[in-house]
mmCIF file of C-alpha atoms in Angstrom:
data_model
loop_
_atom_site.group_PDB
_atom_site.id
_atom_site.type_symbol
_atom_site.label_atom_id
_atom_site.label_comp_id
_atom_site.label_asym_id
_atom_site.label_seq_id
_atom_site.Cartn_x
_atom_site.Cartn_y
_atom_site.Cartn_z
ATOM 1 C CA UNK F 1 -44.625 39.991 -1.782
ATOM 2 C CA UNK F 2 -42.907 36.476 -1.414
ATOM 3 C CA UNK F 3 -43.688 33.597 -0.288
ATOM 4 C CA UNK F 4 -43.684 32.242 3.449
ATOM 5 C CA UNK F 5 -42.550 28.733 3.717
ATOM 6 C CA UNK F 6 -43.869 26.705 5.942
ATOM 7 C CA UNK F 7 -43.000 23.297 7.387
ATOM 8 C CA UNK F 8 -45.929 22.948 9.691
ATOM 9 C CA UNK F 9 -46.083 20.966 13.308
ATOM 10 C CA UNK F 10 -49.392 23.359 14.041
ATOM 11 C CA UNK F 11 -52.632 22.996 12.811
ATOM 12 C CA UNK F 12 -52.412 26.519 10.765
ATOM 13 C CA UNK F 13 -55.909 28.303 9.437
ATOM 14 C CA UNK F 14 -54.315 27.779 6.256
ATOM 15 C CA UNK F 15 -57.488 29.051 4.530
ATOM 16 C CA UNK F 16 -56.935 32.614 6.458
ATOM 17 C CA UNK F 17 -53.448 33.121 5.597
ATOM 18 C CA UNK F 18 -54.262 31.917 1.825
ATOM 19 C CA UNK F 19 -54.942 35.491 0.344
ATOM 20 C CA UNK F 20 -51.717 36.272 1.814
ATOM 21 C CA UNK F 21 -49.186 34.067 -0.404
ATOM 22 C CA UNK F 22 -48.706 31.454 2.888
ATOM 23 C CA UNK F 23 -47.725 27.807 1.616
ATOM 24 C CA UNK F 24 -47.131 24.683 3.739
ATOM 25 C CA UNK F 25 -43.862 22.250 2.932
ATOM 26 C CA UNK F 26 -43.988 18.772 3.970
ATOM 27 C CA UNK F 27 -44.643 18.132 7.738
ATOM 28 C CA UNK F 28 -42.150 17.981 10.101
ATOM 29 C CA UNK F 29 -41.479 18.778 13.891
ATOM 30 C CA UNK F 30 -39.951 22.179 12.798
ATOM 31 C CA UNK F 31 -41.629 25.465 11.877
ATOM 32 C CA UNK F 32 -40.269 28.586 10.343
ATOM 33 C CA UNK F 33 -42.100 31.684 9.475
ATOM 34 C CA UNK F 34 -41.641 34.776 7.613
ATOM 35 C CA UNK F 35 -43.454 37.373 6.383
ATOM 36 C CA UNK F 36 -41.925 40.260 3.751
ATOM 37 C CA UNK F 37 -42.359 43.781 2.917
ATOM 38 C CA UNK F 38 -44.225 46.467 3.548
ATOM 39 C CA UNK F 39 -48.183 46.186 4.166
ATOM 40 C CA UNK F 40 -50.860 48.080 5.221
ATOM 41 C CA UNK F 41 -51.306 47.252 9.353
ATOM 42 C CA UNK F 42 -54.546 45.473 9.096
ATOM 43 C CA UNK F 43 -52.668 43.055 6.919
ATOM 44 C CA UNK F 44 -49.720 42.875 9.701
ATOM 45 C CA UNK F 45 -52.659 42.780 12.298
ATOM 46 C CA UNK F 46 -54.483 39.731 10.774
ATOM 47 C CA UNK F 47 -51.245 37.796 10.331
ATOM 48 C CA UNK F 48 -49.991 38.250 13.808
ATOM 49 C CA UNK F 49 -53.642 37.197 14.976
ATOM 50 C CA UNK F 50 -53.370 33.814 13.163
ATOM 51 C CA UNK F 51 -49.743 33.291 13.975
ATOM 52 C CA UNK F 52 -51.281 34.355 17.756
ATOM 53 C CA UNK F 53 -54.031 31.842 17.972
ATOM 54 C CA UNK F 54 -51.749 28.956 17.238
ATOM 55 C CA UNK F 55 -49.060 30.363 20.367
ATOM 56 C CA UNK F 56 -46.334 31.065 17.923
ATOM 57 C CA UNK F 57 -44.153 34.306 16.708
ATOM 58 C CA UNK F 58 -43.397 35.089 12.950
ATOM 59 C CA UNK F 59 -40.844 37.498 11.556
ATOM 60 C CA UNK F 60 -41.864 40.732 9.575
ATOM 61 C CA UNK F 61 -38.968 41.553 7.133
ATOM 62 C CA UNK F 62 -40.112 45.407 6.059
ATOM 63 C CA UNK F 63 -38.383 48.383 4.324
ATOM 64 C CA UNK F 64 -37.493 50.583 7.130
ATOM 65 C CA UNK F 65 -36.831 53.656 5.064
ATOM 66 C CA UNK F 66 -40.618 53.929 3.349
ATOM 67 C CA UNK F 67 -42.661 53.027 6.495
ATOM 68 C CA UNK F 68 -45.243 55.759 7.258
ATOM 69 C CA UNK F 69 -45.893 56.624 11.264
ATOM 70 C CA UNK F 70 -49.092 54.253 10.966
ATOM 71 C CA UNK F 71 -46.909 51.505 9.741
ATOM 72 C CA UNK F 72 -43.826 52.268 12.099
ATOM 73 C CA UNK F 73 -46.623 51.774 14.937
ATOM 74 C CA UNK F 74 -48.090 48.891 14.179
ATOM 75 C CA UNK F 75 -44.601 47.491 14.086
ATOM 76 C CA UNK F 76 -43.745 49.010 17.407
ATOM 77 C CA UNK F 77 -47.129 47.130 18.809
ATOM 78 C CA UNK F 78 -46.074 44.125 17.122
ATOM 79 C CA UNK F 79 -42.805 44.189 18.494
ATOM 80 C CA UNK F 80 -43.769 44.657 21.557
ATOM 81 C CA UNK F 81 -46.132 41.661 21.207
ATOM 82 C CA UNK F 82 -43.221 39.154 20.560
ATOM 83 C CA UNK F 83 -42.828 39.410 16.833
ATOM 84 C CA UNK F 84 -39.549 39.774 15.323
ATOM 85 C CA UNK F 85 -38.820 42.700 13.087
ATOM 86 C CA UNK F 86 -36.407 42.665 10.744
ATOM 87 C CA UNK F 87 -35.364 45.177 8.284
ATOM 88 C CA UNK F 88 -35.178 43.804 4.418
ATOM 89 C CA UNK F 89 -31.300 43.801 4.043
ATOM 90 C CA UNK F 90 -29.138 41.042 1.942
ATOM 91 C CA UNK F 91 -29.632 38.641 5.442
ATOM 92 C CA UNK F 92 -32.882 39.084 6.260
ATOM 93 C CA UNK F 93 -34.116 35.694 4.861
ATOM 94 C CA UNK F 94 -33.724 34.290 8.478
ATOM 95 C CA UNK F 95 -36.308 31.737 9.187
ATOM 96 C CA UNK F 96 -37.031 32.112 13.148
ATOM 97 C CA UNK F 97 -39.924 30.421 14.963
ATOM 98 C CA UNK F 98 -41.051 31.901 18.708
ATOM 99 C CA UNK F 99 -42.856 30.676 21.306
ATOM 100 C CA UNK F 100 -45.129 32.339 23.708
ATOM 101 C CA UNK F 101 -44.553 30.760 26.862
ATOM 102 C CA UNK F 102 -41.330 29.863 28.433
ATOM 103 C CA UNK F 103 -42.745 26.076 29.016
ATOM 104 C CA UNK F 104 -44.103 25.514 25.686
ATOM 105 C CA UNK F 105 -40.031 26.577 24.588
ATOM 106 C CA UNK F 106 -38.808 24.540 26.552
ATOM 107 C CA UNK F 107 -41.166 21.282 25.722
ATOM 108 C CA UNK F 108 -40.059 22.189 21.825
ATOM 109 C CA UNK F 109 -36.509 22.503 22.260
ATOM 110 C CA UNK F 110 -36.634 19.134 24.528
ATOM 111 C CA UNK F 111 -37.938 17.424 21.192
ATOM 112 C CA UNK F 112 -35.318 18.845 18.613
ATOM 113 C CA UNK F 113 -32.487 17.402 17.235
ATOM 114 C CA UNK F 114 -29.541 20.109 17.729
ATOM 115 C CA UNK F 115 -27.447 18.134 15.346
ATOM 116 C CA UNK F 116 -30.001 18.253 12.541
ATOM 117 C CA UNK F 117 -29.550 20.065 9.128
ATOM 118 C CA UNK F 118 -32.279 21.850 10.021
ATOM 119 C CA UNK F 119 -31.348 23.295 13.507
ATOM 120 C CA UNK F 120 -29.621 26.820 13.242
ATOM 121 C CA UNK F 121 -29.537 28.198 17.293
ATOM 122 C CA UNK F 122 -31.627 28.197 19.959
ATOM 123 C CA UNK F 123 -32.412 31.690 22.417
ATOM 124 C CA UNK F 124 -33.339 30.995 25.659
ATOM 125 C CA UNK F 125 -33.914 34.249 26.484
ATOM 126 C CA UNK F 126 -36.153 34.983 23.743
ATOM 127 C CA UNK F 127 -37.974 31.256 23.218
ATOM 128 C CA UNK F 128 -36.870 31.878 19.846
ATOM 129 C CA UNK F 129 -35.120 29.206 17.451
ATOM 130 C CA UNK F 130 -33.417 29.801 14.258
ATOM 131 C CA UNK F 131 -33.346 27.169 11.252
ATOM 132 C CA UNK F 132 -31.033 26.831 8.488
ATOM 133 C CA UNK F 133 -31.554 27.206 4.796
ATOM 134 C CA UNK F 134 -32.062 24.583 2.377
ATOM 135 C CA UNK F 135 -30.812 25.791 -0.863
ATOM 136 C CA UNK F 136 -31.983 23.838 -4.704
ATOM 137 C CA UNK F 137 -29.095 24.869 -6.781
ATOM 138 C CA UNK F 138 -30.750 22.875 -9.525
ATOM 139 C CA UNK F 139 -33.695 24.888 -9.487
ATOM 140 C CA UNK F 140 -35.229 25.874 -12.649
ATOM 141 C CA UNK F 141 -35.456 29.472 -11.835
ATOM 142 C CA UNK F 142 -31.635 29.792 -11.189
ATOM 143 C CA UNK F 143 -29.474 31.158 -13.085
ATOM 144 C CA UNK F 144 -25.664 30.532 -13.469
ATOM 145 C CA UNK F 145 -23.068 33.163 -14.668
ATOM 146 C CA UNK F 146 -19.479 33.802 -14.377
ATOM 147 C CA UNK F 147 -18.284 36.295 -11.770
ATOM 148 C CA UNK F 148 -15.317 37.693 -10.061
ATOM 149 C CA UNK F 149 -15.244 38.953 -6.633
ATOM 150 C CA UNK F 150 -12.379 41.883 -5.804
ATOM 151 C CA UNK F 151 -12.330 43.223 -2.292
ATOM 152 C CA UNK F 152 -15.665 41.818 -1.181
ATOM 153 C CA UNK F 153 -17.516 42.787 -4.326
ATOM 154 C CA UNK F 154 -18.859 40.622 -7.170
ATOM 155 C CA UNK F 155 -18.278 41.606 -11.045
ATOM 156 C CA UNK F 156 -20.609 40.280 -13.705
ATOM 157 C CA UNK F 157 -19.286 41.322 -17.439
ATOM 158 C CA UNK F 158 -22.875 39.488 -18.494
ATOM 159 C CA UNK F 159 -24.869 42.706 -18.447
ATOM 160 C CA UNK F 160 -28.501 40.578 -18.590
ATOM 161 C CA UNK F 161 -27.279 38.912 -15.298
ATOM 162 C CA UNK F 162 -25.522 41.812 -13.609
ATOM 163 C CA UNK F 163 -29.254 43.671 -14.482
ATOM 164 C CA UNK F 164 -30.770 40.925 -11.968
ATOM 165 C CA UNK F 165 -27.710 41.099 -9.251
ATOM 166 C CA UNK F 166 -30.339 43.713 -7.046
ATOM 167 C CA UNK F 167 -30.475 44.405 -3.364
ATOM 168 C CA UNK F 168 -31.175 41.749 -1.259
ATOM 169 C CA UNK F 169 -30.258 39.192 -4.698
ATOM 170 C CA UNK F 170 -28.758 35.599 -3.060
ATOM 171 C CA UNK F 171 -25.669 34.504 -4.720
ATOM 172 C CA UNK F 172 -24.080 31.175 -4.408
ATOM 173 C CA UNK F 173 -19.878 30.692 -4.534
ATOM 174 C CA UNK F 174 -19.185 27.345 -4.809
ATOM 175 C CA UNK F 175 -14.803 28.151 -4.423
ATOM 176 C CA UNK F 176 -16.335 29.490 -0.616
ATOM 177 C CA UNK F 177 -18.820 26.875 -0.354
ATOM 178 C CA UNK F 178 -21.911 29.679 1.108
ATOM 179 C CA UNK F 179 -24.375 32.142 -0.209
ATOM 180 C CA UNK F 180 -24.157 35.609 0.039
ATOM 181 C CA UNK F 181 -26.206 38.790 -0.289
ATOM 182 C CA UNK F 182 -26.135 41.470 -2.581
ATOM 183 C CA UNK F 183 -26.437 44.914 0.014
ATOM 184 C CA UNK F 184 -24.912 47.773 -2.433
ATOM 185 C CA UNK F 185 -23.919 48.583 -6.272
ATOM 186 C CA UNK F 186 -20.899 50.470 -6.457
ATOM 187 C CA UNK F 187 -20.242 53.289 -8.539
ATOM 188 C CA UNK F 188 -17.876 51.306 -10.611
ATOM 189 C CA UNK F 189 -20.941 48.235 -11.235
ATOM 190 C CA UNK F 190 -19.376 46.192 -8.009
ATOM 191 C CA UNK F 191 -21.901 44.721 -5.712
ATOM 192 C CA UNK F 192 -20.586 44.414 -2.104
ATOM 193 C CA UNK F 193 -21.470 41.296 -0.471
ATOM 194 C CA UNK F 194 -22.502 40.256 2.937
ATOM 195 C CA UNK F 195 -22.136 36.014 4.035
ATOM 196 C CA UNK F 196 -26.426 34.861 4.185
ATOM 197 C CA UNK F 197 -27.246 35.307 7.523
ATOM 198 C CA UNK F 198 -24.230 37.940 8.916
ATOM 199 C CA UNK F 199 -23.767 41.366 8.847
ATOM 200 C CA UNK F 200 -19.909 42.343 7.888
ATOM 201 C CA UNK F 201 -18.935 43.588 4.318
ATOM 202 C CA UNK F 202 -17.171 40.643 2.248
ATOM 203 C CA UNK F 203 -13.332 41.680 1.700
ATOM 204 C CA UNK F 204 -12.117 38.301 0.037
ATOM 205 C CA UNK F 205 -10.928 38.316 -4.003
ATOM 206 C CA UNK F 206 -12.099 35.503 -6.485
ATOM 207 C CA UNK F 207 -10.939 34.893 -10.125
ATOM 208 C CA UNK F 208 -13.328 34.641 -12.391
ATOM 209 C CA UNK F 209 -15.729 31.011 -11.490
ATOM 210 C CA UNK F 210 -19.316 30.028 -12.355
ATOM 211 C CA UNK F 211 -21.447 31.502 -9.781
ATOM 212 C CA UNK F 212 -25.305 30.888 -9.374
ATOM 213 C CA UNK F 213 -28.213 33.714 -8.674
ATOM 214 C CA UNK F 214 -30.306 31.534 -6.210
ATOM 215 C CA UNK F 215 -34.344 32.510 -7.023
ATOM 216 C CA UNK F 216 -35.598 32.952 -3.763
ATOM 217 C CA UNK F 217 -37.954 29.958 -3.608
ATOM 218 C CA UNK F 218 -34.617 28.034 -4.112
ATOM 219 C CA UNK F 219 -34.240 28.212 -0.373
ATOM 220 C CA UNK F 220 -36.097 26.813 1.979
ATOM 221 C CA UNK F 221 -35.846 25.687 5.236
ATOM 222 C CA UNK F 222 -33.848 22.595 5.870
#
């Protein structure tokens, strides 16, 4: 399971999400939630209720393919409940926060800076707002390699890194200034690559240039 990163403007019951891997950032007047993979649905249940008693939506990022029909209708209850569901591709690392009420939405949105590093989009019609990533690309838990991308997909000739470069793997190109997601391997060892955040296949070509394999708790909010 990974982490949830939190940058907290609600007084959380910190101590009930502990046992399930929930850390708080600095404060701020932004919050972002997510919570990944597959669990059993009392897990789901008790982090929705927490999430519930505070009047705020997080975001279950799950493995569509290996959910059983207890699991698929827990997330259909869920769902229906306000939470976001998202299925664990390359660009589901999308850190969304909803509101309940329509007023409460509004009040939040009245107090946020639209022009701040932080602010992705707002959703009226869902109360929901999306925040961008912050990425560390000094982290310790990086790791740089050389790579060539040729219709979309990357080529590592390092065989310890292209080992790591997995499904759902963040990879930042500093020639196209963005990260991307790793979403196939290709027969031939090429991993096709969607843009962090979108859903269309990568066609560009790169020459070979240092790349970096962003950890995942290299990106945080912003």
């Amino acid at each position: 399971m990974k982490t949830i990163l939190i940058r907290k403007s609600f007084a959380l019951a910190a101590a009930a999400l502990a046992a399930y891997g929930v850390h708080a950032a600095a404060s701020t007047a932004a919050v972002a939630f997510r919570f990944d993979d597959n669990h059993t649905p009392d897990d789901w249940r008790a982090v929705a209720e927490a999430f519930k008693a505070e009047n705020v939506r997080c975001s279950f990022a799950v493995v569509s393919g290996g959910l059983s029909d207890e699991q698929g209708a827990c997330l259909k209850a869920l769902s229906d409940d306000g939470f976001e569901i998202m299925d664990h591709t390359a660009a589901h690392a999308v850190y969304v926060a909803q509101w309940l009420k329509e007023t409460d939405y509004v009040a939040a949105c009245a107090g946020m800076d639209r022009n701040a590093a932080w602010f992705g989009s707002a959703n009226a019609s869902a109360r929901k707002v999306r925040f961008e990533p912050e990425i560390d690309l000094g982290h310790a838990k990086n790791v740089r390699f050389t790579g060539h991308v040729t219709d979309g997909a990357l080529f590592c000739d390092d065989t310890t890194v292209a080992a790591q470069l997995t499904f759902s793997k963040k990879i930042w190109i500093p020639s196209k200034a963005a990260l991307f997601g790793v979403v196939s391997t290709a027969a031939d060892g090429g991993r096709k690559l969607r843009e962090f955040y979108g859903e269309t296949d990568q066609t560009f070509d790169l020459a070979d240039e240092e790349m970096v394999l962003v950890d995942q708790i290299a990106i945080q909010p912003a």
